[in-house]
CSV table of C-alpha atoms in Angstrom, one decimal:
chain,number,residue,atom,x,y,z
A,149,UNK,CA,2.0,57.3,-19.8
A,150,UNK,CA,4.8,59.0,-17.9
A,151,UNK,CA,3.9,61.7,-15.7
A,152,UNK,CA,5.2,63.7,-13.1
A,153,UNK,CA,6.9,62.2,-9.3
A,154,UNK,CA,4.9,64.1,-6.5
A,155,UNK,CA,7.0,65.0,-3.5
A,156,UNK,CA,4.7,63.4,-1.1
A,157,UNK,CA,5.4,59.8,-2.4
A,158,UNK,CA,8.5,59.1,-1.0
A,159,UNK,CA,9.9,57.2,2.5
A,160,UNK,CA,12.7,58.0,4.4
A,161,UNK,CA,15.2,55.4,6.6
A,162,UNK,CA,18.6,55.9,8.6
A,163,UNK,CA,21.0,53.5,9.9
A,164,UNK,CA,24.5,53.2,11.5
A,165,UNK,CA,27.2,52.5,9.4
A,166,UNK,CA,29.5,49.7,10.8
A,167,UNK,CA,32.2,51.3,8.6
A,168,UNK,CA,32.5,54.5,6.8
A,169,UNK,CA,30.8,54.9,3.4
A,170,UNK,CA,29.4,51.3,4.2
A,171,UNK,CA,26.0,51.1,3.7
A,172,UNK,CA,23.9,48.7,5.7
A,173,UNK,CA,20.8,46.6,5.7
A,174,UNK,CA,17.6,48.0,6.9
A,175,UNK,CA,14.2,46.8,8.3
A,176,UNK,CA,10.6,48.7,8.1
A,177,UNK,CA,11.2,49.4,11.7
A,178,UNK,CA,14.0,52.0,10.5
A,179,UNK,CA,11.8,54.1,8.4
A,180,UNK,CA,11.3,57.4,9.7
A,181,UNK,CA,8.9,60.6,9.0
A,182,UNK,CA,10.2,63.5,7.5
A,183,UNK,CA,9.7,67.0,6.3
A,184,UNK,CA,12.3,67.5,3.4
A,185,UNK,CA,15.3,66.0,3.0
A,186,UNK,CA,17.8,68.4,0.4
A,187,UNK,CA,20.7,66.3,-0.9
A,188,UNK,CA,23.8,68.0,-3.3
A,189,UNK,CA,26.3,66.4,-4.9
A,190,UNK,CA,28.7,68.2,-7.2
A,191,UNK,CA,32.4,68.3,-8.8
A,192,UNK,CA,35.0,70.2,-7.1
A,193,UNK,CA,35.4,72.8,-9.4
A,194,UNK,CA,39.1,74.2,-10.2
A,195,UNK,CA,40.3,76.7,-12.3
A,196,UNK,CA,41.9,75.5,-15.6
A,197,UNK,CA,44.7,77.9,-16.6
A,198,UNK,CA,46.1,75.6,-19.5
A,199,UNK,CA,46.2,77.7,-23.0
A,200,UNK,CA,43.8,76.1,-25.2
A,201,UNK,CA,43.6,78.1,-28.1
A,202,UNK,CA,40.3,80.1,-27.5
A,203,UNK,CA,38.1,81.1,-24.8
A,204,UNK,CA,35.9,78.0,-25.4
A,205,UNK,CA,36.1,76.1,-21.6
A,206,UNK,CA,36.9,72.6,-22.8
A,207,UNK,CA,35.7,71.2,-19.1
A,208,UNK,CA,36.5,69.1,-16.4
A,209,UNK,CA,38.6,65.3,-16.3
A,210,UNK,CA,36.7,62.2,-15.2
A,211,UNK,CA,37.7,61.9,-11.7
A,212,UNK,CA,37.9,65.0,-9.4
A,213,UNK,CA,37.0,65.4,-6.3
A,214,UNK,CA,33.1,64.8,-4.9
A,215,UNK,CA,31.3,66.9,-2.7
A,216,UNK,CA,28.2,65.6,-0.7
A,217,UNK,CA,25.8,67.5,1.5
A,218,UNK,CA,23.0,67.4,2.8
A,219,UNK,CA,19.5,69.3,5.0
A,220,UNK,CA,17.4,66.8,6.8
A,221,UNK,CA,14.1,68.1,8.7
A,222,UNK,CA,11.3,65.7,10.7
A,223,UNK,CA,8.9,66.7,13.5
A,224,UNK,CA,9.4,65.4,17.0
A,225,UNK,CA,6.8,62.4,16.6
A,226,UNK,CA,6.0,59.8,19.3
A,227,UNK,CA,8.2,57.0,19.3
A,228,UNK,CA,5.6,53.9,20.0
A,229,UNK,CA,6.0,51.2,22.9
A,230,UNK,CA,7.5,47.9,20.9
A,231,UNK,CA,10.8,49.3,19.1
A,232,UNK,CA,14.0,50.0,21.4
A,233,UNK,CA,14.4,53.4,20.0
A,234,UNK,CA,13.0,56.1,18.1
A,235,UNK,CA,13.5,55.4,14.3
A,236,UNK,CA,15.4,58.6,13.6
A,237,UNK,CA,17.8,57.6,16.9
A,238,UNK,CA,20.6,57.2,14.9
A,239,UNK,CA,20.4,60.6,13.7
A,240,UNK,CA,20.8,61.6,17.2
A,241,UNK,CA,24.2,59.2,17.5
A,242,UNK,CA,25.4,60.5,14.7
A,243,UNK,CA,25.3,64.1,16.2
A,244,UNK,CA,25.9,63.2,19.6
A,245,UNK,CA,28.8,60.2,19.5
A,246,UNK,CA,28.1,58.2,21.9
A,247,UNK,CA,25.9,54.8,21.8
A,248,UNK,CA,22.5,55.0,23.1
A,249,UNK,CA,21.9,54.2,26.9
A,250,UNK,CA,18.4,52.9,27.7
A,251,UNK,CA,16.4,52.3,30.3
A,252,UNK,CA,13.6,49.6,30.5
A,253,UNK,CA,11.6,50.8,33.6
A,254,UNK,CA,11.2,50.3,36.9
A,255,UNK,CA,8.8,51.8,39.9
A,256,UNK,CA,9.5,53.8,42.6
A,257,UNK,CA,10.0,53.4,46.3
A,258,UNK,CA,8.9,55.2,49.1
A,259,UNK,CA,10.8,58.2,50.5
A,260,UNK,CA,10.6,59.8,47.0
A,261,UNK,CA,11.2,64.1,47.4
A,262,UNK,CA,12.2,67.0,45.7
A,263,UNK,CA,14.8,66.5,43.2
A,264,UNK,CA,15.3,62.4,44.9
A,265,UNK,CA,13.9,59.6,43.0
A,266,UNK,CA,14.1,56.4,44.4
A,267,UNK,CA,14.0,53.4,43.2
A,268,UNK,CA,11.9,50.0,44.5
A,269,UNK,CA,15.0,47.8,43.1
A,270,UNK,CA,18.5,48.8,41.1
A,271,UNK,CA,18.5,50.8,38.8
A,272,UNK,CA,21.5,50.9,37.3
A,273,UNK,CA,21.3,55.0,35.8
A,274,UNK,CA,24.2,57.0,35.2
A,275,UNK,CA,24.7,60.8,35.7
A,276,UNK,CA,23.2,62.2,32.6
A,277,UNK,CA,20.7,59.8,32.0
A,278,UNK,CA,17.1,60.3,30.9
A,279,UNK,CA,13.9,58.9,33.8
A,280,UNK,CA,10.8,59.6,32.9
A,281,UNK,CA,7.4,59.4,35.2
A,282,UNK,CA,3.5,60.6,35.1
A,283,UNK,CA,4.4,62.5,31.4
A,284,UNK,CA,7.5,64.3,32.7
A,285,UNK,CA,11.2,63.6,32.0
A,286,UNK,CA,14.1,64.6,34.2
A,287,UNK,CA,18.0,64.4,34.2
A,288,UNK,CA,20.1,61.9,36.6
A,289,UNK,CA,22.6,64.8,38.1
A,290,UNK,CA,24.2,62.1,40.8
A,291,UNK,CA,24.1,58.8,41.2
A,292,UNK,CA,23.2,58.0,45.4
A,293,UNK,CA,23.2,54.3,45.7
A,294,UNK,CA,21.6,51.7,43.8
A,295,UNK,CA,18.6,52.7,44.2
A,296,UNK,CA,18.6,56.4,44.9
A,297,UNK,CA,19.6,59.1,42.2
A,298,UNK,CA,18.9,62.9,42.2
A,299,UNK,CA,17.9,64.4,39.4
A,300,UNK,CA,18.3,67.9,37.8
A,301,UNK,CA,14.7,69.2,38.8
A,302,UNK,CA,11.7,68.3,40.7
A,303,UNK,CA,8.7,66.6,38.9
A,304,UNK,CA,5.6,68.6,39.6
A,305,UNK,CA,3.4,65.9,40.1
A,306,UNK,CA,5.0,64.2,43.2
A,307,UNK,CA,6.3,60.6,42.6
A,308,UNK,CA,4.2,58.1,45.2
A,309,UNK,CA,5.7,54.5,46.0
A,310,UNK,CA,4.7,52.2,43.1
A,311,UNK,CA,4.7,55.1,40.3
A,312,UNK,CA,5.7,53.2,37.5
A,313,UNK,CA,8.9,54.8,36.5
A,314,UNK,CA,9.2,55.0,32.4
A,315,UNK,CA,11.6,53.5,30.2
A,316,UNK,CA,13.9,56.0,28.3
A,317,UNK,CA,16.8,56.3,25.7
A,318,UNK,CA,19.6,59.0,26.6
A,319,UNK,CA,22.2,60.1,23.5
A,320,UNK,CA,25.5,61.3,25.1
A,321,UNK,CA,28.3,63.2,23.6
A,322,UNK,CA,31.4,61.5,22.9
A,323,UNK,CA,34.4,62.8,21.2
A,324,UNK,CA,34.2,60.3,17.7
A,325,UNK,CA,31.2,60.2,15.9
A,326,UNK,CA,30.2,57.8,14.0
A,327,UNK,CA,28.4,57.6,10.3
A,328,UNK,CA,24.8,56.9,9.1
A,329,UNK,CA,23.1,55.9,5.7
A,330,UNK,CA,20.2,57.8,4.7
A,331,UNK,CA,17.4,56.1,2.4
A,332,UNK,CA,15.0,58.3,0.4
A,333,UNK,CA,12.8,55.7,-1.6
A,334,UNK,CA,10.5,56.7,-4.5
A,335,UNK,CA,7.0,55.7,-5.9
A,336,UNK,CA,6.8,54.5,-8.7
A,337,UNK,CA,9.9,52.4,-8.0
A,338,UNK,CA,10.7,53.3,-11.9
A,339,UNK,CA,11.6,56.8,-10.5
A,340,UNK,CA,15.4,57.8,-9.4
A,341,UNK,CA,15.9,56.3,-5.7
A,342,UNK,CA,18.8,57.5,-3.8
A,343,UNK,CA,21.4,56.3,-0.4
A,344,UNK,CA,23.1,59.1,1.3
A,345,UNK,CA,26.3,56.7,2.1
A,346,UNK,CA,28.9,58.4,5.4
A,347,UNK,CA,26.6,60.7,6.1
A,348,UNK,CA,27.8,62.7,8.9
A,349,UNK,CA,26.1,65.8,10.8
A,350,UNK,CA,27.6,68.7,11.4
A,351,UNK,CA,24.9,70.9,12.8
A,352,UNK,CA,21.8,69.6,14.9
A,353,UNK,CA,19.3,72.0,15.4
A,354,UNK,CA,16.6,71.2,18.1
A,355,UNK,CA,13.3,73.7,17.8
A,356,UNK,CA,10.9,74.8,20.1
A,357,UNK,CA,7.5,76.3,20.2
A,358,UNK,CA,7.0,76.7,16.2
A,359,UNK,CA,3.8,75.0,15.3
A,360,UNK,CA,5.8,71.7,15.8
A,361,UNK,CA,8.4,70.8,17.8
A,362,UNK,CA,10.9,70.0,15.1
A,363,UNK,CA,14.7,68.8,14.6
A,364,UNK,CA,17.0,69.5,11.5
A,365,UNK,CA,20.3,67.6,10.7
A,366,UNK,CA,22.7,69.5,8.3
A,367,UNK,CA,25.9,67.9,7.1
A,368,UNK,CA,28.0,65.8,4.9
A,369,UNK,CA,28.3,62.8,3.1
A,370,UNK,CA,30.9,60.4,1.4
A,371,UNK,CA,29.0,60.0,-1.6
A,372,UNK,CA,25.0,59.9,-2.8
A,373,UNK,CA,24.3,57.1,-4.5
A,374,UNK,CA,21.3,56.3,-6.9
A,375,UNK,CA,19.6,53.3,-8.5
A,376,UNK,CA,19.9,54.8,-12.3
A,377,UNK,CA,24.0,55.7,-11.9
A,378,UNK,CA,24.9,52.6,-9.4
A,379,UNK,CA,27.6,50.5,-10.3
A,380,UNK,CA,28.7,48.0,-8.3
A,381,UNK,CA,31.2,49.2,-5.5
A,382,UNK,CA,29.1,52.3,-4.6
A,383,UNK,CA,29.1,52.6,-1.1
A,384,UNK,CA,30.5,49.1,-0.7
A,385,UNK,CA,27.6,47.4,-2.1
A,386,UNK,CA,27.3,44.9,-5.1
A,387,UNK,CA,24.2,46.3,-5.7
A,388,UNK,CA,21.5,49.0,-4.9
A,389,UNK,CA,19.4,48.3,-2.1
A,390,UNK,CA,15.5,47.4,-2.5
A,391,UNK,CA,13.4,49.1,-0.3
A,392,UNK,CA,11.9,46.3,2.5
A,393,UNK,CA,8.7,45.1,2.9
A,394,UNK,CA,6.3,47.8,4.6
A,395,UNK,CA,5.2,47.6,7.7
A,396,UNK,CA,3.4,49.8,10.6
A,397,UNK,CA,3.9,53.2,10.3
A,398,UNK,CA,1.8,55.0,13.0
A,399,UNK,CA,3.1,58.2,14.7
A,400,UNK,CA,1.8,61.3,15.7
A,401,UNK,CA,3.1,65.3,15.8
A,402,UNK,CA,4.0,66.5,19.0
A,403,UNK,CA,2.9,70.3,19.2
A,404,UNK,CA,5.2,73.0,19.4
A,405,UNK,CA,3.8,74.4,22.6
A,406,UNK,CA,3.6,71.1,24.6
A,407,UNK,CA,6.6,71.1,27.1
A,408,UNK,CA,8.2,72.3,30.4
A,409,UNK,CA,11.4,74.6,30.8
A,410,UNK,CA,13.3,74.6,33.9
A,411,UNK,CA,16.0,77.6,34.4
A,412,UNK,CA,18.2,78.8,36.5
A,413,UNK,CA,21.4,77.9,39.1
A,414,UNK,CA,18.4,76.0,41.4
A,415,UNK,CA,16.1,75.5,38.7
A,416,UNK,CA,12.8,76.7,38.4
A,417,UNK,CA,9.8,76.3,35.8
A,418,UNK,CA,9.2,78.7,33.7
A,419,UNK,CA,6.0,79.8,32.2
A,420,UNK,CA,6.8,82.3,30.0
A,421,UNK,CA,8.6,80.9,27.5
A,422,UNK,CA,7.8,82.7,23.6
A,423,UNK,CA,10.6,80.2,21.6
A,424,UNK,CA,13.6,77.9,22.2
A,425,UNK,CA,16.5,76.7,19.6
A,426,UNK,CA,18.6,74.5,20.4
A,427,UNK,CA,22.1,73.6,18.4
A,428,UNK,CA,25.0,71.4,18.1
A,429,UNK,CA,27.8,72.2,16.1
A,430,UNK,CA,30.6,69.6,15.3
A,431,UNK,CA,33.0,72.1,13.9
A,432,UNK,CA,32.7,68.8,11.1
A,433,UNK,CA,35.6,68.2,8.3
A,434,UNK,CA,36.1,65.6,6.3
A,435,UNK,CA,39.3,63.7,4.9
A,436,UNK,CA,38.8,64.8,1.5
A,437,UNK,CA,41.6,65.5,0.2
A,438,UNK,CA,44.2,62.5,0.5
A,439,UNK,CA,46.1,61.5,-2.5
A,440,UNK,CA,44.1,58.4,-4.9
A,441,UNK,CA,40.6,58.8,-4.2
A,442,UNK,CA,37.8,61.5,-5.2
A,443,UNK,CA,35.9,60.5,-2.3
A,444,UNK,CA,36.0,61.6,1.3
A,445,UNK,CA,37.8,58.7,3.7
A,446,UNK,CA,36.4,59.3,7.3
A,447,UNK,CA,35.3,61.4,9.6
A,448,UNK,CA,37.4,64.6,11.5
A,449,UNK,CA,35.5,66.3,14.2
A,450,UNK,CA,36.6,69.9,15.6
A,451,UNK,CA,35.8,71.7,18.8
A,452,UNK,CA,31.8,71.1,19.7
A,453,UNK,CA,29.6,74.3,20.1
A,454,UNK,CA,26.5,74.2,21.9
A,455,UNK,CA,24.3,76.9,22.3
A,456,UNK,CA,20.8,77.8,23.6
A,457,UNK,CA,18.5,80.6,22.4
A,458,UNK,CA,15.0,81.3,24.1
A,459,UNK,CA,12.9,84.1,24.5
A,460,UNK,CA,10.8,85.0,27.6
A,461,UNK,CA,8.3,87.4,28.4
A,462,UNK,CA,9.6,89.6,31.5
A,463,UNK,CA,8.1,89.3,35.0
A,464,UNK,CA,9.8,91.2,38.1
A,465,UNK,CA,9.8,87.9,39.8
A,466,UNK,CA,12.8,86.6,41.7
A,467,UNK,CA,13.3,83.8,39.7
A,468,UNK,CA,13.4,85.5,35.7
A,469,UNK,CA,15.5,88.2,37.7
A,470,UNK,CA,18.2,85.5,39.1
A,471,UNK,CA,18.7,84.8,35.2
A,472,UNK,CA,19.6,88.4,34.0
A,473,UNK,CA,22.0,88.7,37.1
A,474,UNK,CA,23.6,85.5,35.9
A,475,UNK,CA,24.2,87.0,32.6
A,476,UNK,CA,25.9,90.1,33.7
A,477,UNK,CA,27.7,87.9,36.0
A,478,UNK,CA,28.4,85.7,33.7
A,479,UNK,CA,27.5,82.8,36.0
A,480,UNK,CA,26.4,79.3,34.6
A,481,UNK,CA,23.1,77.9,34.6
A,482,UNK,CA,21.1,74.8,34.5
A,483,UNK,CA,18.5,74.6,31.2
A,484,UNK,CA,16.4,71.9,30.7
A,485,UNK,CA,13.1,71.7,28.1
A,486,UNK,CA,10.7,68.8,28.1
A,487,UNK,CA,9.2,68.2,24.7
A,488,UNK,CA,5.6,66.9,25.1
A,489,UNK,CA,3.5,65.7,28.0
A,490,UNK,CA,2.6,62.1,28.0
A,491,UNK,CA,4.4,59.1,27.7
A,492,UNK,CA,6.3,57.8,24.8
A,493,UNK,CA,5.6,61.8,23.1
A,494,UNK,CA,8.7,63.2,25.4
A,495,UNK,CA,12.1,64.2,24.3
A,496,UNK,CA,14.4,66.3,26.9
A,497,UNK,CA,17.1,68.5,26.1
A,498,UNK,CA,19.6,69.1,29.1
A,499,UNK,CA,22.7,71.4,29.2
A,500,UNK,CA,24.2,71.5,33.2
A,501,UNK,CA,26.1,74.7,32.7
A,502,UNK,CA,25.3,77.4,30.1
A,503,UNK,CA,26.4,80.6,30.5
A,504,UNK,CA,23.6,82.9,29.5
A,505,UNK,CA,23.9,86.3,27.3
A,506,UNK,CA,22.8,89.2,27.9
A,507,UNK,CA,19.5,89.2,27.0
A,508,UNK,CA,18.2,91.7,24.0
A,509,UNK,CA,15.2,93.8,24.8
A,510,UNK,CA,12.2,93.5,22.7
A,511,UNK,CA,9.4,96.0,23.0
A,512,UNK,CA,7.7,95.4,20.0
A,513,UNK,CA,5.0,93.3,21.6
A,514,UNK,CA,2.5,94.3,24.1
A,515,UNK,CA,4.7,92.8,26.5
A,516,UNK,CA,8.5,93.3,26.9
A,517,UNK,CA,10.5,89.8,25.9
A,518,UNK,CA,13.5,89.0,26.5
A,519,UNK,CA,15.6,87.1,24.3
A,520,UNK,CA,18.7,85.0,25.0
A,521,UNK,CA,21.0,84.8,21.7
A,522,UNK,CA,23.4,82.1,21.6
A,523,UNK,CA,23.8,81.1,25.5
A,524,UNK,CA,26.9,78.7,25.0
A,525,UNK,CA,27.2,75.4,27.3
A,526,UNK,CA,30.2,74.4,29.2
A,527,UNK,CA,31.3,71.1,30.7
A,528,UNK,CA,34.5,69.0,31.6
A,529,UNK,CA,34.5,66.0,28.8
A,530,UNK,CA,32.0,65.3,26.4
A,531,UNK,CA,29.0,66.5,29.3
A,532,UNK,CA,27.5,69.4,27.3
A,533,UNK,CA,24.7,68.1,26.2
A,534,UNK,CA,22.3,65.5,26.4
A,535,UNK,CA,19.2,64.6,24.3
A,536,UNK,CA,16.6,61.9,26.4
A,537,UNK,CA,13.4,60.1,24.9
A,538,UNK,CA,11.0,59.6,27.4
């Protein structure tokens, strides 16, 4: 007997596109937990103004334009020790741009200090690059030799010779982006299953400090395809993709108030921390609207917007003082926030220069807060930003 779908029955997986609108192959290993995933597709609705005889709407012609969107929310989850990457990576790339730059560990020398981390062989970093060691992840700001880097803050357990240094994956901005395929598979495999094909994100939305740390991907697609509509050309494939075998699926939540934030021009930790949003705005369009085709064509990226807001209980130290002088100043700042505390559980977000606003003044609480609104980062070429698994 028929009976209802439940929401909870369903598995999510993302990969890259090696073309646009060209959906690829996937593996268990690219399966990836979710919260909700909200996917529209609808006509392009014009205005008919052709004289029909009465005021009955006669509709639309077979062929007009498609628009696709799409909401996609996961947790910040550990990322486990055999695959390369996390699973929902390419989400990240698809924000971001640029490829993924690992690193596959190392140790550390002796003469470690402060903000220098060296290194017992090459290393082979670049500035902006993620390092993580004892449950901490930090920011390469320089590149000294080889086998020295600095980094953007101290770590606050102090790196001895032989501390195994951790491996990490660093997502860059770049100034293309590319496209991924979203999977949302269905039990019983009877019911409607469905391929986001091009999807492209237009806002990422990093959040801190809730009950779980948790990321949200808003954007649009080329087209959404399903198993009950599919014919064959949809999304370039002769037919609609099975879901693969299953395989291990263990992760666990990171919670929201497991982290570090480091401030300021010389950066300092900061304890007082109430809430942190992070977001990445591509300023995203689409070429939709070329002559022979209903369906969007590529990618168009506009100016990138990235913006911090946190909140912080006030304290008449030096430190939470420096930050409201830079904001009337208008001065930039350093912000970091580490995600987690252990190995594989980390994720650090990194902005070099972010001009801070004024903060707002909130007295509703026992304790005066202040909140940040929409601090926007600054940089030189695709350096705004960078997002580092740990």
């Amino acid at each position: 007997m028929a009976s209802y779908t439940s929401s909870n029955v369903n598995r999510f997986y993302t990969a890259l596109e090696s073309a646009y609108g060209k959906v690829p192959a996937i593996a268990a290993q690219n399966r990836f937990p979710a919260v909700k995933l909200t996917a529209k597709n609808q006509i392009e609705k014009a205005d008919r103004r052709d004289k029909t005889g009465s005021r009955t709407f006669v509709g639309f012609p077979a062929g007009m334009r498609r628009d696709t969107s799409f909401d996609l929310t996961t947790y910040m989850t550990s990322w486990g020790t055999t695959i390369p990457a996390p699973a929902y990576g390419p989400l990240f790339q698809a924000s971001l741009g640029a490829s993924p730059v690992t690193y596959g560990g190392g140790s550390a020398g002796g003469g470690c200090t402060g903000t220098t981390l060296v290194f017992s062989a090459p290393h082979g970093l670049v500035v902006g690059q993620g390092v993580s060691c004892n449950g901490e992840i930090r920011f390469v700001t320089a590149v000294t030799s080889g086998t020295v880097v600095q980094v953007n803050a101290p770590f606050t357990t102090p790196v001895a010779a032989g501390a195994a240094i951790g491996r990490s994956v660093s997502y860059l901005p770049a100034t293309e982006l590319p496209s991924v395929s979203l999977f949302d598979y269905w039990d019983p495999s009877t019911a409607v299953q469905r391929v986001l094909s091009g999807a492209a994100v237009n806002r990422m939305t990093i959040k801190v400090n809730g009950d779980f740390h948790q990321f949200e991907f808003n954007g649009m697609a080329q087209d959404l395809v399903d198993s009950s509509s599919f014919a064959a050309g949809m999304g370039q494939l002769s037919s609609f993709p099975t879901e693969p075998a299953l395989g291990a699926f263990d992760y666990s939540i990171v919670p929201g108030n497991m982290g570090e934030a480091w401030l300021g021009s010389t950066p300092g930790q900061f304890y007082t921390i109430t809430s942190g949003t992070f977001q990445l705005d591509n300023g995203l369009d689409l070429r939709s609207r070329e002559f022979g085709t209903n369906l969007p064509q590529a990618i168009s990226p506009g100016p990138r917007s990235v913006t911090a807001t946190f909140g912080l209980y006030e304290m008449d130290d030096a430190a939470t003082q420096g930050l409201y002088q830079a904001a009337r100043q208008q001065s930039p700042i350093s912000v970091m926030f580490q995600l987690g505390q252990q190995a594989g559980h980390l994720v650090g977000v990194y902005m070099a220069a972010v001009v801070p606003a004024v903060p707002e003044f909130d007295d509703g609480d026992n304790r005066l807060q202040w909140k940040f609104q929409g601090s926007r980062a600054q940089g030189t070429a695709d350096n705004e930003i960078v997002v580092a698994f740990g």
